[in-house]
mmCIF file of C-alpha atoms in Angstrom:
data_model
loop_
_atom_site.group_PDB
_atom_site.id
_atom_site.type_symbol
_atom_site.label_atom_id
_atom_site.label_comp_id
_atom_site.label_asym_id
_atom_site.label_seq_id
_atom_site.Cartn_x
_atom_site.Cartn_y
_atom_site.Cartn_z
ATOM 1 C CA MET A 757 73.485 120.195 106.508
ATOM 2 C CA ASP A 758 77.354 119.768 106.785
ATOM 3 C CA ASP A 759 77.941 117.780 110.117
ATOM 4 C CA THR A 760 80.960 119.792 110.816
ATOM 5 C CA LYS A 761 79.465 123.023 110.438
ATOM 6 C CA ARG A 762 76.441 122.640 112.351
ATOM 7 C CA PHE A 763 78.307 123.763 115.641
ATOM 8 C CA VAL A 764 79.028 127.329 114.601
ATOM 9 C CA ILE A 765 77.897 130.502 116.624
ATOM 10 C CA ALA A 766 77.650 133.893 115.017
ATOM 11 C CA TYR A 767 78.537 136.649 117.220
ATOM 12 C CA LYS A 768 78.911 139.388 114.940
ATOM 13 C CA GLY A 769 76.630 142.020 115.737
ATOM 14 C CA LEU A 770 75.606 140.428 119.196
ATOM 15 C CA LYS A 771 76.009 143.271 121.663
ATOM 16 C CA PRO A 772 77.775 142.751 125.307
ATOM 17 C CA GLY A 773 76.162 140.216 127.350
ATOM 18 C CA GLN A 774 75.076 136.671 127.869
ATOM 19 C CA TYR A 775 73.931 134.256 125.428
ATOM 20 C CA THR A 776 72.964 130.546 125.394
ATOM 21 C CA PHE A 777 73.201 128.083 122.368
ATOM 22 C CA HIS A 778 72.045 124.683 122.094
ATOM 23 C CA PHE A 779 73.447 121.964 119.769
ATOM 24 C CA GLU A 780 72.471 118.264 119.236
ATOM 25 C CA VAL A 781 74.987 115.819 118.374
ATOM 26 C CA ASP A 782 74.418 112.712 116.494
ATOM 27 C CA GLY A 783 76.359 109.899 114.804
ATOM 28 C CA GLY A 784 77.195 112.650 111.775
ATOM 29 C CA LEU A 785 80.013 114.315 113.689
ATOM 30 C CA PHE A 786 81.876 111.044 114.489
ATOM 31 C CA ALA A 787 81.472 109.747 111.144
ATOM 32 C CA ALA A 788 83.145 113.184 109.685
ATOM 33 C CA TYR A 789 86.473 112.081 111.410
ATOM 34 C CA GLU A 790 88.105 109.318 110.026
ATOM 35 C CA ASN A 791 89.617 106.822 112.294
ATOM 36 C CA SER A 792 87.428 108.078 114.999
ATOM 37 C CA GLU A 793 86.847 105.313 117.999
ATOM 38 C CA ILE A 794 83.434 106.308 118.616
ATOM 39 C CA LYS A 795 80.970 104.575 116.490
ATOM 40 C CA ASP A 796 77.806 106.623 116.952
ATOM 41 C CA GLY A 797 76.239 108.642 119.647
ATOM 42 C CA HIS A 798 73.814 110.954 121.003
ATOM 43 C CA CYS A 799 74.522 114.024 123.219
ATOM 44 C CA ARG A 800 73.062 117.641 123.903
ATOM 45 C CA VAL A 801 75.421 120.614 123.993
ATOM 46 C CA GLU A 802 74.613 123.668 126.076
ATOM 47 C CA VAL A 803 76.963 126.540 125.550
ATOM 48 C CA VAL A 804 76.453 129.716 127.507
ATOM 49 C CA MET A 805 78.554 132.438 125.988
ATOM 50 C CA THR A 806 79.328 136.052 127.680
ATOM 51 C CA ARG A 807 79.922 138.442 124.987
ATOM 52 C CA LEU A 808 82.773 141.037 125.739
ATOM 53 C CA GLU A 809 84.398 143.879 123.615
ATOM 54 C CA GLN A 810 87.672 141.587 122.869
ATOM 55 C CA LEU A 811 86.950 138.457 124.417
ATOM 56 C CA LEU A 812 84.080 135.362 123.943
ATOM 57 C CA ASP A 813 83.960 133.492 127.364
ATOM 58 C CA LEU A 814 82.278 130.237 126.936
ATOM 59 C CA ASP A 815 81.073 127.423 129.647
ATOM 60 C CA ILE A 816 80.290 124.327 127.546
ATOM 61 C CA ALA A 817 78.182 121.471 129.040
ATOM 62 C CA ILE A 818 77.998 118.214 126.990
ATOM 63 C CA ALA A 819 75.584 115.192 127.828
ATOM 64 C CA GLY A 820 74.251 111.950 126.456
ATOM 65 C CA SER A 821 76.024 109.021 125.243
ATOM 66 C CA VAL A 822 78.211 107.365 122.702
ATOM 67 C CA VAL A 823 78.906 103.836 121.206
ATOM 68 C CA VAL A 824 82.201 102.584 121.172
ATOM 69 C CA ALA A 825 83.757 99.009 121.268
ATOM 70 C CA CYS A 826 84.015 97.215 124.397
ATOM 71 C CA ASP A 827 87.525 96.610 125.544
ATOM 72 C CA ARG A 828 86.627 93.052 127.244
ATOM 73 C CA CYS A 829 84.236 91.192 124.469
ATOM 74 C CA LEU A 830 84.707 93.882 121.232
ATOM 75 C CA GLU A 831 81.139 94.275 120.842
ATOM 76 C CA ASP A 832 79.103 97.772 120.838
ATOM 77 C CA CYS A 833 79.156 99.274 124.326
ATOM 78 C CA GLU A 834 77.195 102.510 125.223
ATOM 79 C CA ILE A 835 79.360 104.847 127.350
ATOM 80 C CA PRO A 836 77.682 107.999 129.125
ATOM 81 C CA ILE A 837 79.305 111.169 128.207
ATOM 82 C CA ASP A 838 78.979 114.028 130.807
ATOM 83 C CA TYR A 839 81.710 117.084 130.522
ATOM 84 C CA ARG A 840 81.912 120.630 131.532
ATOM 85 C CA GLY A 841 84.330 122.875 130.075
ATOM 86 C CA HIS A 842 85.512 126.244 129.243
ATOM 87 C CA LEU A 843 86.650 127.868 126.412
ATOM 88 C CA ALA A 844 87.971 131.485 125.959
ATOM 89 C CA VAL A 845 87.770 132.959 122.220
ATOM 90 C CA LYS A 846 90.270 135.859 121.696
ATOM 91 C CA PHE A 847 90.881 138.156 119.004
ATOM 92 C CA SER A 848 94.196 139.488 117.416
ATOM 93 C CA ASP A 849 95.569 140.546 113.960
ATOM 94 C CA GLU A 850 98.428 137.522 114.997
ATOM 95 C CA VAL A 851 96.329 134.501 115.202
ATOM 96 C CA GLN A 852 97.952 131.811 117.590
ATOM 97 C CA GLU A 853 97.548 128.225 117.768
ATOM 98 C CA TYR A 854 94.786 126.861 119.576
ATOM 99 C CA ASP A 855 95.764 125.247 122.635
ATOM 100 C CA GLY A 856 92.643 123.648 124.143
ATOM 101 C CA GLU A 857 91.592 126.435 126.124
ATOM 102 C CA VAL A 858 92.261 129.579 124.129
ATOM 103 C CA LEU A 859 90.982 129.946 120.582
ATOM 104 C CA TRP A 860 92.513 132.965 118.210
ATOM 105 C CA LEU A 861 90.298 134.480 115.845
ATOM 106 C CA SER A 862 90.969 137.466 113.448
ATOM 107 C CA PRO A 863 89.170 140.646 114.219
ATOM 108 C CA SER A 864 87.309 140.330 110.814
ATOM 109 C CA GLU A 865 85.969 137.070 111.502
ATOM 110 C CA GLY A 866 82.169 136.926 112.354
ATOM 111 C CA GLU A 867 81.838 133.452 113.974
ATOM 112 C CA VAL A 868 83.521 130.531 115.952
ATOM 113 C CA ASP A 869 83.075 126.777 115.080
ATOM 114 C CA LEU A 870 83.022 124.781 117.830
ATOM 115 C CA THR A 871 83.025 121.396 116.089
ATOM 116 C CA GLN A 872 86.476 120.320 116.851
ATOM 117 C CA TYR A 873 86.154 121.234 120.351
ATOM 118 C CA ILE A 874 82.942 119.382 120.817
ATOM 119 C CA TYR A 875 84.382 116.317 119.197
ATOM 120 C CA GLU A 876 87.607 116.380 121.389
ATOM 121 C CA SER A 877 85.942 117.174 124.238
ATOM 122 C CA ILE A 878 83.578 114.138 123.969
ATOM 123 C CA VAL A 879 86.789 112.075 123.306
ATOM 124 C CA LEU A 880 88.245 113.229 126.536
ATOM 125 C CA ALA A 881 85.292 112.400 128.271
ATOM 126 C CA LEU A 882 85.696 109.067 127.775
ATOM 127 C CA PRO A 883 86.720 106.784 130.579
ATOM 128 C CA TYR A 884 89.983 105.006 130.561
ATOM 129 C CA GLN A 885 88.429 101.431 130.571
ATOM 130 C CA ARG A 886 85.573 101.320 128.021
ATOM 131 C CA VAL A 887 83.385 97.956 129.305
ATOM 132 C CA HIS A 888 79.949 96.592 129.318
ATOM 133 C CA PRO A 889 78.470 96.549 132.854
ATOM 134 C CA GLU A 890 79.335 93.316 134.718
ATOM 135 C CA GLY A 891 77.556 90.374 133.396
ATOM 136 C CA LYS A 892 76.426 92.163 130.146
ATOM 137 C CA CYS A 893 79.418 91.325 127.576
ATOM 138 C CA ASN A 894 79.043 88.744 124.653
ATOM 139 C CA PRO A 895 79.573 85.146 126.348
ATOM 140 C CA GLU A 896 80.648 83.957 123.166
ATOM 141 C CA MET A 897 83.489 86.815 122.531
ATOM 142 C CA MET A 898 84.516 86.542 126.257
ATOM 143 C CA ALA A 899 85.159 82.521 125.779
ATOM 144 C CA ARG A 900 87.314 83.440 123.028
ATOM 145 C CA PHE A 901 89.199 86.114 124.659
ATOM 146 C CA ARG A 902 88.917 84.253 128.420
ATOM 147 C CA ILE A 903 91.862 85.338 130.628
ATOM 148 C CA VAL A 904 93.447 82.580 132.745
ATOM 149 C CA SER A 905 93.213 82.302 136.360
ATOM 150 C CA GLY A 906 96.231 83.117 138.602
ATOM 151 C CA GLU A 907 96.129 79.340 139.324
ATOM 152 C CA GLU A 908 95.803 78.285 135.820
ATOM 153 C CA PHE A 909 98.685 80.350 134.729
ATOM 154 C CA ALA A 910 100.774 78.548 137.466
ATOM 155 C CA ALA A 911 99.862 75.441 136.420
ATOM 156 C CA LEU A 912 100.966 76.081 133.167
ATOM 157 C CA GLU A 913 103.969 77.377 134.048
ATOM 158 C CA ALA A 914 104.888 74.447 136.217
ATOM 159 C CA GLU A 915 104.075 72.294 133.256
ATOM 160 C CA ALA A 916 106.268 74.120 130.679
ATOM 161 C CA GLU A 917 109.368 73.935 133.388
ATOM 162 C CA GLN A 918 108.960 70.277 133.528
ATOM 163 C CA GLN A 919 108.941 69.911 129.615
ATOM 164 C CA ALA A 920 111.703 72.185 129.343
ATOM 165 C CA PRO A 921 115.703 71.162 129.726
ATOM 166 C CA PRO A 922 117.108 71.903 133.166
ATOM 167 C CA GLU A 923 119.085 75.518 133.632
ATOM 168 C CA GLY A 924 122.599 73.404 133.495
ATOM 169 C CA GLU A 925 121.725 71.930 130.270
ATOM 170 C CA TRP A 926 120.398 74.981 128.772
ATOM 171 C CA ALA A 927 123.792 76.332 129.365
ATOM 172 C CA LYS A 928 125.794 73.418 127.746
ATOM 173 C CA LEU A 929 123.922 73.956 124.948
ATOM 174 C CA ALA A 930 124.444 77.433 124.730
ATOM 175 C CA SER A 931 128.280 77.059 125.042
ATOM 176 C CA LEU A 932 128.165 74.221 122.512
ATOM 177 C CA LYS A 933 126.353 76.461 120.120
ATOM 178 C CA GLU A 934 128.850 79.125 120.834
ATOM 179 C CA ARG A 935 132.148 77.156 120.113
ATOM 180 C CA MET A 936 130.877 75.639 116.999
ATOM 181 C CA GLU A 937 130.035 79.096 115.507
ATOM 182 C CA ARG A 938 133.652 80.190 116.865
ATOM 183 C CA GLU A 939 135.288 77.092 114.892
ATOM 184 C CA GLU A 940 133.210 77.738 112.083
ATOM 185 C CA LEU A 941 134.140 81.476 111.944
ATOM 186 C CA GLU A 942 137.980 80.223 112.257
ATOM 187 C CA ALA A 943 137.538 77.524 109.189
ATOM 188 C CA GLN A 944 136.108 80.786 107.070
ATOM 189 C CA GLU A 945 138.899 82.884 108.191
ATOM 190 C CA GLU A 946 141.763 80.289 107.491
ATOM 191 C CA ALA A 947 140.252 79.518 104.090
ATOM 192 C CA LEU A 948 140.104 83.039 103.323
ATOM 193 C CA ALA A 949 143.638 83.166 104.384
ATOM 194 C CA GLU A 950 144.664 80.524 101.960
ATOM 195 C CA GLU A 951 143.020 81.781 98.966
ATOM 196 C CA LEU A 952 144.439 85.293 99.536
ATOM 197 C CA THR A 953 147.928 83.280 99.409
ATOM 198 C CA SER A 954 147.586 81.402 96.458
ATOM 199 C CA GLU A 955 146.297 84.408 94.424
ATOM 200 C CA ALA A 956 149.559 86.369 95.544
ATOM 201 C CA GLU A 957 151.410 83.368 94.508
ATOM 202 C CA GLU A 958 149.964 83.243 91.352
ATOM 203 C CA CYS A 959 150.444 86.891 90.786
ATOM 204 C CA GLU A 960 154.325 86.576 91.228
ATOM 205 C CA GLU A 961 154.842 83.847 88.926
ATOM 206 C CA ALA A 962 152.896 85.766 86.368
ATOM 207 C CA LEU A 963 154.910 88.839 86.743
ATOM 208 C CA ALA A 964 158.221 86.324 86.677
ATOM 209 C CA ASP A 965 157.198 84.996 83.584
ATOM 210 C CA GLY A 966 156.768 88.237 82.230
ATOM 211 C CA ASP A 967 160.176 89.498 83.011
ATOM 212 C CA GLU A 968 161.882 86.192 81.211
ATOM 213 C CA GLU A 969 159.732 87.005 78.014
ATOM 214 C CA LYS A 970 161.000 90.316 78.173
ATOM 215 C CA LYS A 971 164.540 89.161 78.361
ATOM 216 C CA LEU A 972 164.613 86.914 75.417
#
């Protein structure tokens, strides 16, 4: 079955009342989204739908876990998911843009596709920092990406200051560089002026020679 068509509720023909639907999410859902940061996962989705004449009121619960890259060691990391949300489905001949809370459908529709809602809800349920429990990261990867301590950073900074010229020397070097660039620019401008003057004199001589030939 198409993984983007598994999370569809057919409501056409249902009488007003409350209905419960269950869905299973696996890696196929995340594979259907290019560039998804979620590599795999397994979640259970429960949808409690209240069917009204002009409205579908959905309470959605998602629980399970997904696999993403650990922010510390970059190895696969399993993150628990626990999401509770609400979605209202309204009907109108003028279908409006979905805003994450209200989904508009044409009155002629007979089913609502929750694929996008479920995927986005799982992504939103991810914590800001995705890491293994303390001590569970890959030690080899941690060694590669080890962050220096405050004391180590201070020592490195002090060593860099000792190797660098004093601030006064930096100022002298900067001033010398600026003066050399200015002198080079002045020399270029002077050479250009001389070249233009020479070309102007040659033009005047050529015009004068032309006048002499006409007289002869």
